[in-house]
Amino acid sequence: MNSPAESTSRIPDFYDLSIEVRHQRLRELGVLSDEQLSALANGGIQAEAADHMVENAIGVHSLPLGLGLNFVVNGREVLVPMAVEEPSVVAGASFMAKLARAAGGFRASTDAPLMIGQMQLLDVKDLDAAAAALAAATPELLAEAAQIDPVLLKLGGGPRELVVRRIDDSPIGPFLVLHLIYDVRDAMGANAINTACERLAPRIEALTGGRVHLRILSNLADRRLARAECTIKLSELAFGNFSAEQVRDGIVEAWAFAAADPYRAATHNKGIMNGIDAVVIATGNDWRAVEAGAHAYAARSGRYTSLSTWGVSSEGDLVGSLELPMAVGIVGGATKVHPTAQAALKLMGVTTAAQLAEIITAVGLAQNLAALRALATEGIQRGHMSLHARQVAIAAGAQGEQVEKLAAQLVAEKTVRVDRAEQLLKEWSQ
Ligand code: MEV
């Protein structure tokens, strides 16, 4: 089987193929085994597996899995699996990745996989004395924390730092918080960090005479940031009646709106998360954790703002960048037990959590660009309508070839509504 790195993320006409033929193409590229392809076809987990994953399981809930094309991340061709119910997301990301290819694709990087575990220390009489005692005992506490997960230690992970913070202004008065900084290597790391915090708590109580209340990771994983940037050549930006300069400047103006206004920033960042969540979900990762981290990071200055930045290079090209916390793993949790998540990681050819984080961030930036380009030019609805029309046609009861025919009619009439779709179906059946 070929390594995905040898393959290309450009598969011409993929959009027009049937699902069977798309699978055939992936088989030919040697990226996925027959077993993995059939896992994709049947949605991955069955009810029996679900029963081992959550309480009171009564079934499984599926999402469409699309393939993001044209991505080049750090010089490597990457096929990107995206689990998402919203039309236009996969097409938008793929199209922007194609524009970015002309300048080499996306450049991305990540910090070391450092997670933060928090311990809330209450009932301490002298906060300064307790903080000093903790600072003095830090080497001992880190050594103790290192014993907790020998596997992680062997892989080069483990505790790195203990930071004492003082919270003066709280509804229950001042208290201390300890941050345990923990390198979780290729895991998302929630289990490792929560276990470490719980195990350290008694020793911290003994050292300070206080009471350790909460012991839990922080989703504001700002020691584990991922970044992506891209250049879109000016020559790639013109389309329809829009000049390249108009599109470029329109995108920068759209970004400026999000940079300055939290109401717009929320929607702008939602567009980024359309792409990010789709890959996070496809790989079996915890998208609520990534969402929480992203929005908290967007508000780090005290005012909620855009996670991305867009500007113009000295050559006149459009340049974009995105930075946010990216707590994702490729070992443990659903990433290991979910066959579709396994296939998704295989498709991308990732071997480390850092590579996955970099790809996810590149997709977020591409998704943001897709939304801004549409909003700054023809508006978002035009692109949405044809796929939305298909969903409306299916909702109205269209089947087989009728779906496309009915969707085309609804778009032509500019009336993409279920009542009209039902009416047309009724007329056609008479
Ligand atoms: C829709 O899912 C996402 C957008 O609203 C994002 C944006 O406005 O930037 C189009």
Short mmCIF file of C-alpha atoms and ligand atoms in Angstrom, two decimals:
data_model
loop_
_atom_site.label_atom_id
_atom_site.label_comp_id
_atom_site.label_asym_id
_atom_site.label_seq_id
_atom_site.Cartn_x
_atom_site.Cartn_y
_atom_site.Cartn_z
CA MET A 1 0.00 0.00 0.00
CA ASN A 2 1.32 3.46 -0.95
CA SER A 3 2.04 5.91 1.79
CA PRO A 4 -0.43 8.80 1.46
CA ALA A 5 2.57 11.14 1.24
CA GLU A 6 3.31 9.72 -2.20
CA SER A 7 -0.19 10.44 -3.37
CA THR A 8 -1.81 13.72 -4.28
CA SER A 9 -4.62 15.64 -2.66
CA ARG A 10 -5.82 16.77 -6.08
CA ILE A 11 -8.35 14.31 -7.45
CA PRO A 12 -9.93 15.90 -10.52
CA ASP A 13 -13.73 15.63 -10.89
CA PHE A 14 -14.10 13.91 -7.50
CA TYR A 15 -17.22 16.02 -6.95
CA ASP A 16 -19.02 14.45 -9.93
CA LEU A 17 -18.30 10.82 -9.05
CA SER A 18 -20.59 8.39 -7.24
CA ILE A 19 -19.57 7.32 -3.72
CA GLU A 20 -18.60 3.87 -5.08
CA VAL A 21 -16.29 5.39 -7.70
CA ARG A 22 -14.81 7.78 -5.12
CA HIS A 23 -13.97 4.73 -3.01
CA GLN A 24 -12.46 3.17 -6.09
CA ARG A 25 -10.22 6.22 -6.55
CA LEU A 26 -9.07 6.02 -2.92
CA ARG A 27 -8.41 2.30 -3.39
CA GLU A 28 -6.33 3.09 -6.51
CA LEU A 29 -4.37 5.73 -4.61
CA GLY A 30 -3.58 2.96 -2.13
CA VAL A 31 -4.52 5.13 0.80
CA LEU A 32 -7.17 2.99 2.49
CA SER A 33 -7.70 -0.76 2.81
CA ASP A 34 -10.98 -2.40 1.74
CA GLU A 35 -11.82 -2.84 5.41
CA GLN A 36 -11.32 0.86 6.09
CA LEU A 37 -13.36 1.81 3.04
CA SER A 38 -16.23 -0.36 4.20
CA ALA A 39 -15.99 1.24 7.66
CA LEU A 40 -16.53 4.59 5.92
CA ALA A 41 -19.48 3.22 3.98
CA ASN A 42 -21.29 1.88 7.04
CA GLY A 43 -20.63 4.80 9.37
CA GLY A 44 -17.95 3.22 11.54
CA ILE A 45 -19.32 2.13 14.88
CA GLN A 46 -22.27 -0.18 15.41
CA ALA A 47 -24.78 -0.10 18.26
CA GLU A 48 -22.84 -2.77 20.16
CA ALA A 49 -19.68 -0.65 20.20
CA ALA A 50 -21.74 2.39 21.17
CA ASP A 51 -22.92 0.44 24.20
CA HIS A 52 -19.32 0.31 25.45
CA MET A 53 -18.79 4.01 24.87
CA VAL A 54 -21.72 5.77 26.56
CA GLU A 55 -24.40 4.97 29.09
CA ASN A 56 -27.93 3.97 28.03
CA ALA A 57 -26.85 3.58 24.38
CA ILE A 58 -29.81 3.16 22.05
CA GLY A 59 -28.02 3.48 18.73
CA VAL A 60 -25.56 5.53 16.74
CA HIS A 61 -25.93 8.96 15.17
CA SER A 62 -24.18 9.48 11.84
CA LEU A 63 -22.88 12.54 10.02
CA PRO A 64 -21.83 12.87 6.38
CA LEU A 65 -18.09 12.41 5.87
CA GLY A 66 -16.69 14.48 3.00
CA LEU A 67 -13.17 14.60 1.63
CA GLY A 68 -11.36 17.94 1.66
CA LEU A 69 -9.15 18.06 -1.44
CA ASN A 70 -6.17 20.07 -2.69
CA PHE A 71 -4.53 20.55 0.72
CA VAL A 72 -0.78 20.91 0.95
CA VAL A 73 0.40 21.37 4.54
CA ASN A 74 4.10 21.95 5.20
CA GLY A 75 4.86 20.72 1.71
CA ARG A 76 2.91 17.49 2.11
CA GLU A 77 -0.18 16.57 0.08
CA VAL A 78 -3.02 15.79 2.49
CA LEU A 79 -6.49 14.35 1.92
CA VAL A 80 -8.69 15.72 4.69
CA PRO A 81 -11.70 13.81 6.05
CA MET A 82 -14.42 16.18 7.27
CA ALA A 83 -17.49 15.08 9.26
CA VAL A 84 -20.09 17.80 8.93
CA GLU A 85 -23.78 18.19 8.18
CA GLU A 86 -23.60 21.66 6.62
CA PRO A 87 -23.51 22.04 2.83
CA SER A 88 -20.65 24.04 1.24
CA VAL A 89 -18.14 23.44 4.05
CA VAL A 90 -16.16 20.69 2.30
CA ALA A 91 -16.36 22.39 -1.10
CA GLY A 92 -15.36 25.76 0.38
CA ALA A 93 -12.28 24.40 2.16
CA SER A 94 -11.22 22.38 -0.90
CA PHE A 95 -11.54 25.35 -3.22
CA MET A 96 -9.51 27.64 -0.96
CA ALA A 97 -6.86 24.93 -0.56
CA LYS A 98 -6.62 24.94 -4.34
CA LEU A 99 -6.04 28.71 -4.37
CA ALA A 100 -3.39 28.35 -1.65
CA ARG A 101 -1.54 25.62 -3.61
CA ALA A 102 -0.29 28.18 -6.11
CA ALA A 103 1.91 29.65 -3.35
CA GLY A 104 2.89 26.30 -1.82
CA GLY A 105 -0.15 25.61 0.37
CA PHE A 106 -0.26 26.04 4.15
CA ARG A 107 2.64 26.50 6.52
CA ALA A 108 1.76 25.25 9.99
CA SER A 109 3.39 24.62 13.35
CA THR A 110 2.53 23.60 16.90
CA ASP A 111 3.90 24.12 20.37
CA ALA A 112 4.95 21.12 22.44
CA PRO A 113 1.88 19.12 23.56
CA LEU A 114 1.64 20.82 26.96
CA MET A 115 -1.68 20.60 28.76
CA ILE A 116 -2.60 22.56 31.87
CA GLY A 117 -4.13 20.87 34.91
CA GLN A 118 -5.69 23.12 37.55
CA MET A 119 -5.89 22.58 41.29
CA GLN A 120 -7.97 25.02 43.30
CA LEU A 121 -6.46 25.47 46.75
CA LEU A 122 -8.90 26.70 49.41
CA ASP A 123 -8.90 27.25 53.18
CA VAL A 124 -5.29 28.45 53.22
CA LYS A 125 -4.58 30.89 56.05
CA ASP A 126 -1.51 32.61 54.59
CA LEU A 127 -1.57 32.60 50.77
CA ASP A 128 1.98 33.98 50.43
CA ALA A 129 3.44 31.38 52.79
CA ALA A 130 1.56 28.58 50.97
CA ALA A 131 2.78 29.86 47.60
CA ALA A 132 6.38 29.91 48.91
CA ALA A 133 6.03 26.36 50.30
CA LEU A 134 4.74 25.14 46.94
CA ALA A 135 7.55 26.87 45.05
CA ALA A 136 10.13 25.24 47.36
CA ALA A 137 8.54 21.81 46.93
CA THR A 138 8.13 22.03 43.15
CA PRO A 139 11.00 19.63 42.24
CA GLU A 140 9.61 17.05 44.67
CA LEU A 141 6.04 17.48 43.38
CA LEU A 142 7.13 17.18 39.75
CA ALA A 143 9.12 14.05 40.58
CA GLU A 144 6.04 12.57 42.22
CA ALA A 145 3.88 13.47 39.23
CA ALA A 146 6.39 11.81 36.91
CA GLN A 147 5.78 8.44 38.60
CA ILE A 148 2.08 8.50 37.82
CA ASP A 149 2.26 7.54 34.14
CA PRO A 150 5.38 5.49 33.35
CA VAL A 151 4.23 4.88 29.76
CA LEU A 152 4.01 8.60 29.02
CA LEU A 153 7.36 9.11 30.75
CA LYS A 154 8.97 6.46 28.53
CA LEU A 155 7.59 8.23 25.46
CA GLY A 156 9.25 11.48 26.55
CA GLY A 157 6.19 13.08 28.16
CA GLY A 158 5.43 13.90 31.77
CA PRO A 159 5.22 16.89 34.12
CA ARG A 160 7.18 19.99 33.15
CA GLU A 161 6.28 22.88 35.44
CA LEU A 162 4.22 23.87 38.45
CA VAL A 163 2.87 27.41 38.37
CA VAL A 164 1.24 29.00 41.42
CA ARG A 165 -1.40 31.64 40.64
CA ARG A 166 -3.20 33.88 43.07
CA ILE A 167 -6.81 34.77 42.37
CA ASP A 168 -7.64 37.85 44.41
CA ASP A 169 -11.00 38.81 43.03
CA SER A 170 -13.52 35.95 43.35
CA PRO A 171 -17.02 35.56 44.82
CA ILE A 172 -15.52 33.55 47.71
CA GLY A 173 -12.51 35.81 48.29
CA PRO A 174 -8.82 35.24 47.44
CA PHE A 175 -7.40 31.75 46.85
CA LEU A 176 -4.50 29.99 45.14
CA VAL A 177 -4.58 27.95 41.96
CA LEU A 178 -1.83 25.57 40.91
CA HIS A 179 -1.21 24.84 37.27
CA LEU A 180 0.48 21.56 36.52
CA ILE A 181 2.01 21.75 33.06
CA TYR A 182 2.13 18.28 31.57
CA ASP A 183 3.55 17.04 28.27
CA VAL A 184 1.01 14.52 26.98
CA ARG A 185 2.84 13.63 23.73
CA ASP A 186 0.38 12.21 21.14
CA ALA A 187 -2.64 12.04 23.44
CA MET A 188 -5.33 14.67 23.86
CA GLY A 189 -4.26 14.25 27.45
CA ALA A 190 -7.36 14.81 29.56
CA ASN A 191 -6.99 11.51 31.39
CA ALA A 192 -3.28 11.90 32.07
CA ILE A 193 -3.60 15.43 33.40
CA ASN A 194 -6.73 14.78 35.49
CA THR A 195 -5.13 11.71 37.06
CA ALA A 196 -1.95 13.63 37.85
CA CYS A 197 -3.90 16.46 39.51
CA GLU A 198 -5.94 14.05 41.62
CA ARG A 199 -2.83 12.18 42.72
CA LEU A 200 -0.87 15.31 43.68
CA ALA A 201 -3.69 16.87 45.68
CA PRO A 202 -3.04 15.14 49.08
CA ARG A 203 0.66 16.13 49.04
CA ILE A 204 -0.29 19.73 48.21
CA GLU A 205 -2.77 19.78 51.09
CA ALA A 206 -0.10 18.47 53.45
CA LEU A 207 2.39 21.12 52.29
CA THR A 208 0.02 24.07 52.62
CA GLY A 209 -2.52 23.06 55.26
CA GLY A 210 -5.20 23.94 52.70
CA ARG A 211 -7.88 21.94 50.89
CA VAL A 212 -7.55 21.07 47.20
CA HIS A 213 -11.03 21.48 45.78
CA LEU A 214 -11.23 21.15 41.95
CA ARG A 215 -8.65 19.04 40.12
CA ILE A 216 -9.23 19.23 36.39
CA LEU A 217 -7.59 20.21 33.12
CA SER A 218 -8.11 23.65 31.59
CA ASN A 219 -9.55 23.72 28.09
CA LEU A 220 -7.79 27.02 27.56
CA ALA A 221 -4.78 24.99 26.38
CA ASP A 222 -2.70 28.05 25.55
CA ARG A 223 0.58 26.19 26.04
CA ARG A 224 -0.47 23.96 23.13
CA LEU A 225 -1.14 26.43 20.33
CA ALA A 226 -1.25 25.53 16.67
CA ARG A 227 -0.68 28.00 13.86
CA ALA A 228 -1.28 28.02 10.14
CA GLU A 229 -0.62 30.63 7.50
CA CYS A 230 -1.08 30.87 3.77
CA THR A 231 -0.49 33.21 0.87
CA ILE A 232 -3.07 33.55 -1.87
CA LYS A 233 -1.51 35.02 -4.96
CA LEU A 234 -3.32 38.06 -6.23
CA SER A 235 -3.64 36.36 -9.62
CA GLU A 236 -5.78 33.60 -8.00
CA LEU A 237 -8.39 35.93 -6.60
CA ALA A 238 -10.34 37.39 -9.55
CA PHE A 239 -13.59 35.68 -10.49
CA GLY A 240 -16.84 36.60 -12.24
CA ASN A 241 -17.15 40.34 -12.32
CA PHE A 242 -14.84 40.79 -9.32
CA SER A 243 -11.28 42.00 -9.85
CA ALA A 244 -8.46 40.39 -7.85
CA GLU A 245 -7.91 43.62 -5.90
CA GLN A 246 -11.61 43.89 -5.10
CA VAL A 247 -11.68 40.35 -3.72
CA ARG A 248 -8.42 40.76 -1.77
CA ASP A 249 -9.38 44.10 -0.23
CA GLY A 250 -12.93 42.91 0.41
CA ILE A 251 -11.54 39.97 2.42
CA VAL A 252 -9.30 42.26 4.49
CA GLU A 253 -12.26 44.59 5.14
CA ALA A 254 -14.39 41.62 6.20
CA TRP A 255 -11.65 40.48 8.60
CA ALA A 256 -11.34 44.02 10.04
CA PHE A 257 -15.03 43.85 10.97
CA ALA A 258 -14.41 40.68 13.00
CA ALA A 259 -11.23 42.09 14.53
CA ALA A 260 -13.16 45.09 15.85
CA ASP A 261 -16.62 43.73 16.71
CA PRO A 262 -17.45 40.74 18.95
CA TYR A 263 -20.85 40.25 17.27
CA ARG A 264 -19.12 39.70 13.94
CA ALA A 265 -16.14 37.88 15.51
CA ALA A 266 -18.46 35.17 16.89
CA THR A 267 -19.75 34.39 13.38
CA HIS A 268 -16.32 34.74 11.79
CA ASN A 269 -14.87 32.27 14.30
CA LYS A 270 -17.85 29.97 13.83
CA GLY A 271 -16.86 29.80 10.17
CA ILE A 272 -13.32 28.81 11.19
CA MET A 273 -14.74 26.14 13.51
CA ASN A 274 -16.86 24.75 10.65
CA GLY A 275 -13.63 23.40 9.20
CA ILE A 276 -11.86 22.67 12.47
CA ASP A 277 -14.70 20.74 14.10
CA ALA A 278 -15.26 18.71 10.93
CA VAL A 279 -11.74 17.25 11.12
CA VAL A 280 -11.75 17.03 14.92
CA ILE A 281 -14.98 15.01 14.78
CA ALA A 282 -13.80 12.85 11.86
CA THR A 283 -10.75 11.83 13.90
CA GLY A 284 -12.77 10.96 17.02
CA ASN A 285 -11.42 13.89 19.02
CA ASP A 286 -13.26 15.99 21.62
CA TRP A 287 -14.63 18.92 19.62
CA ARG A 288 -16.19 20.56 22.69
CA ALA A 289 -12.70 20.86 24.18
CA VAL A 290 -11.35 22.44 20.99
CA GLU A 291 -14.36 24.77 20.76
CA ALA A 292 -14.00 25.87 24.39
CA GLY A 293 -10.27 26.51 23.93
CA ALA A 294 -10.80 28.44 20.70
CA HIS A 295 -13.38 30.85 22.06
CA ALA A 296 -11.57 31.39 25.36
CA TYR A 297 -8.41 32.14 23.38
CA ALA A 298 -10.33 34.56 21.16
CA ALA A 299 -11.23 36.51 24.32
CA ARG A 300 -7.75 36.44 25.88
CA SER A 301 -7.24 40.21 25.60
CA GLY A 302 -10.44 40.84 27.57
CA ARG A 303 -12.37 41.51 24.36
CA TYR A 304 -13.59 38.71 22.11
CA THR A 305 -12.03 39.03 18.66
CA SER A 306 -11.12 37.22 15.45
CA LEU A 307 -8.93 34.12 15.73
CA SER A 308 -7.49 34.78 12.28
CA THR A 309 -5.70 37.70 10.64
CA TRP A 310 -5.80 38.74 6.97
CA GLY A 311 -3.62 41.32 5.26
CA VAL A 312 -1.72 42.18 2.10
CA SER A 313 1.92 41.23 1.49
CA SER A 314 4.53 43.58 0.03
CA GLU A 315 3.94 41.80 -3.31
CA GLY A 316 0.25 42.59 -3.14
CA ASP A 317 -0.83 39.01 -2.35
CA LEU A 318 -3.39 38.10 0.30
CA VAL A 319 -1.85 36.62 3.46
CA GLY A 320 -3.75 34.92 6.26
CA SER A 321 -2.86 33.35 9.57
CA LEU A 322 -4.67 31.53 12.34
CA GLU A 323 -3.58 30.60 15.86
CA LEU A 324 -5.55 28.76 18.52
CA PRO A 325 -5.21 26.06 21.20
CA MET A 326 -5.38 22.61 19.63
CA ALA A 327 -5.75 19.79 22.16
CA VAL A 328 -6.14 16.79 19.87
CA GLY A 329 -4.63 13.32 20.02
CA ILE A 330 -4.08 10.29 17.85
CA VAL A 331 -3.95 7.73 20.68
CA GLY A 332 -6.54 6.84 23.29
CA GLY A 333 -10.24 7.57 23.48
CA ALA A 334 -12.47 7.33 20.44
CA THR A 335 -9.53 7.85 18.09
CA LYS A 336 -8.52 4.25 18.80
CA VAL A 337 -11.89 2.47 18.99
CA HIS A 338 -13.76 4.22 16.18
CA PRO A 339 -13.02 2.56 12.81
CA THR A 340 -13.88 5.74 10.85
CA ALA A 341 -11.57 7.80 13.04
CA GLN A 342 -8.81 5.29 12.34
CA ALA A 343 -9.51 5.52 8.62
CA ALA A 344 -9.51 9.33 8.87
CA LEU A 345 -6.03 9.36 10.46
CA LYS A 346 -4.83 6.91 7.81
CA LEU A 347 -6.25 9.08 5.03
CA MET A 348 -4.28 12.07 6.30
CA GLY A 349 -1.16 9.99 6.85
CA VAL A 350 -0.57 11.55 10.26
CA THR A 351 1.77 9.86 12.70
CA THR A 352 1.83 12.50 15.45
CA ALA A 353 -0.75 14.63 17.24
CA ALA A 354 1.25 17.70 16.16
CA GLN A 355 0.78 16.87 12.47
CA LEU A 356 -2.94 16.42 13.06
CA ALA A 357 -3.16 19.77 14.88
CA GLU A 358 -1.33 21.48 12.01
CA ILE A 359 -3.68 20.06 9.37
CA ILE A 360 -6.75 20.97 11.42
CA THR A 361 -5.55 24.55 11.78
CA ALA A 362 -4.84 24.81 8.05
CA VAL A 363 -8.38 23.63 7.35
CA GLY A 364 -9.75 26.25 9.75
CA LEU A 365 -7.88 28.97 7.88
CA ALA A 366 -9.08 27.68 4.50
CA GLN A 367 -12.67 27.57 5.79
CA ASN A 368 -12.41 31.13 7.06
CA LEU A 369 -11.15 32.27 3.68
CA ALA A 370 -13.99 30.50 1.88
CA ALA A 371 -16.57 32.31 4.02
CA LEU A 372 -14.90 35.73 3.75
CA ARG A 373 -14.42 35.43 -0.01
CA ALA A 374 -18.09 34.59 -0.49
CA LEU A 375 -19.33 37.23 1.96
CA ALA A 376 -17.09 39.93 0.47
CA THR A 377 -18.32 39.24 -3.07
CA GLU A 378 -21.48 37.45 -4.15
CA GLY A 379 -22.83 36.67 -0.67
CA ILE A 380 -23.08 33.32 1.06
CA GLN A 381 -26.48 32.15 -0.14
CA ARG A 382 -25.68 31.48 -3.79
CA GLY A 383 -23.13 28.77 -3.00
CA HIS A 384 -25.30 27.33 -0.26
CA MET A 385 -28.44 27.10 -2.33
CA SER A 386 -27.78 24.18 -4.66
CA LEU A 387 -26.75 21.80 -1.87
CA HIS A 388 -29.44 23.13 0.42
CA ALA A 389 -31.93 22.52 -2.40
CA ARG A 390 -30.91 18.86 -2.52
CA GLN A 391 -31.61 18.53 1.20
CA VAL A 392 -34.97 20.23 0.76
CA ALA A 393 -35.78 17.93 -2.17
CA ILE A 394 -34.99 14.85 -0.05
CA ALA A 395 -37.01 16.27 2.86
CA ALA A 396 -39.97 16.68 0.49
CA GLY A 397 -39.75 12.99 -0.46
CA ALA A 398 -37.76 13.05 -3.72
CA GLN A 399 -35.86 9.85 -4.49
CA GLY A 400 -33.08 8.79 -6.89
CA GLU A 401 -32.78 10.97 -9.98
CA GLN A 402 -35.72 13.07 -8.82
CA VAL A 403 -33.48 14.65 -6.15
CA GLU A 404 -31.21 16.46 -8.64
CA LYS A 405 -34.08 17.39 -10.94
CA LEU A 406 -36.16 18.84 -8.12
CA ALA A 407 -33.18 20.67 -6.58
CA ALA A 408 -32.33 22.27 -9.93
CA GLN A 409 -35.93 23.40 -10.36
CA LEU A 410 -36.05 24.93 -6.86
CA VAL A 411 -32.79 26.83 -7.48
CA ALA A 412 -34.00 28.02 -10.90
CA GLU A 413 -37.20 29.31 -9.28
CA LYS A 414 -35.17 30.82 -6.39
CA THR A 415 -37.72 29.20 -4.06
CA VAL A 416 -35.85 26.61 -2.02
CA ARG A 417 -38.68 25.63 0.32
CA VAL A 418 -40.14 22.26 1.29
CA ASP A 419 -43.73 23.35 0.54
CA ARG A 420 -42.78 24.27 -3.04
CA ALA A 421 -40.77 21.06 -3.40
CA GLU A 422 -43.76 19.00 -2.26
CA GLN A 423 -46.03 20.87 -4.66
CA LEU A 424 -43.68 20.19 -7.59
CA LEU A 425 -43.39 16.50 -6.69
CA LYS A 426 -47.18 16.27 -6.59
CA GLU A 427 -47.49 17.96 -9.97
CA TRP A 428 -44.87 15.68 -11.51
CA SER A 429 -46.59 12.54 -10.22
CA GLN A 430 -49.92 13.46 -11.81
C1 MEV B 1 -21.80 29.63 8.25
O1 MEV B 1 -21.83 28.31 8.78
C2 MEV B 1 -20.45 30.28 8.52
C3 MEV B 1 -20.37 31.75 8.12
O2 MEV B 1 -21.39 32.47 8.77
C4 MEV B 1 -19.01 32.24 8.58
C5 MEV B 1 -18.81 33.73 8.45
O3 MEV B 1 -19.79 34.49 8.47
O4 MEV B 1 -17.62 34.14 8.37
C6 MEV B 1 -20.56 31.94 6.65
#
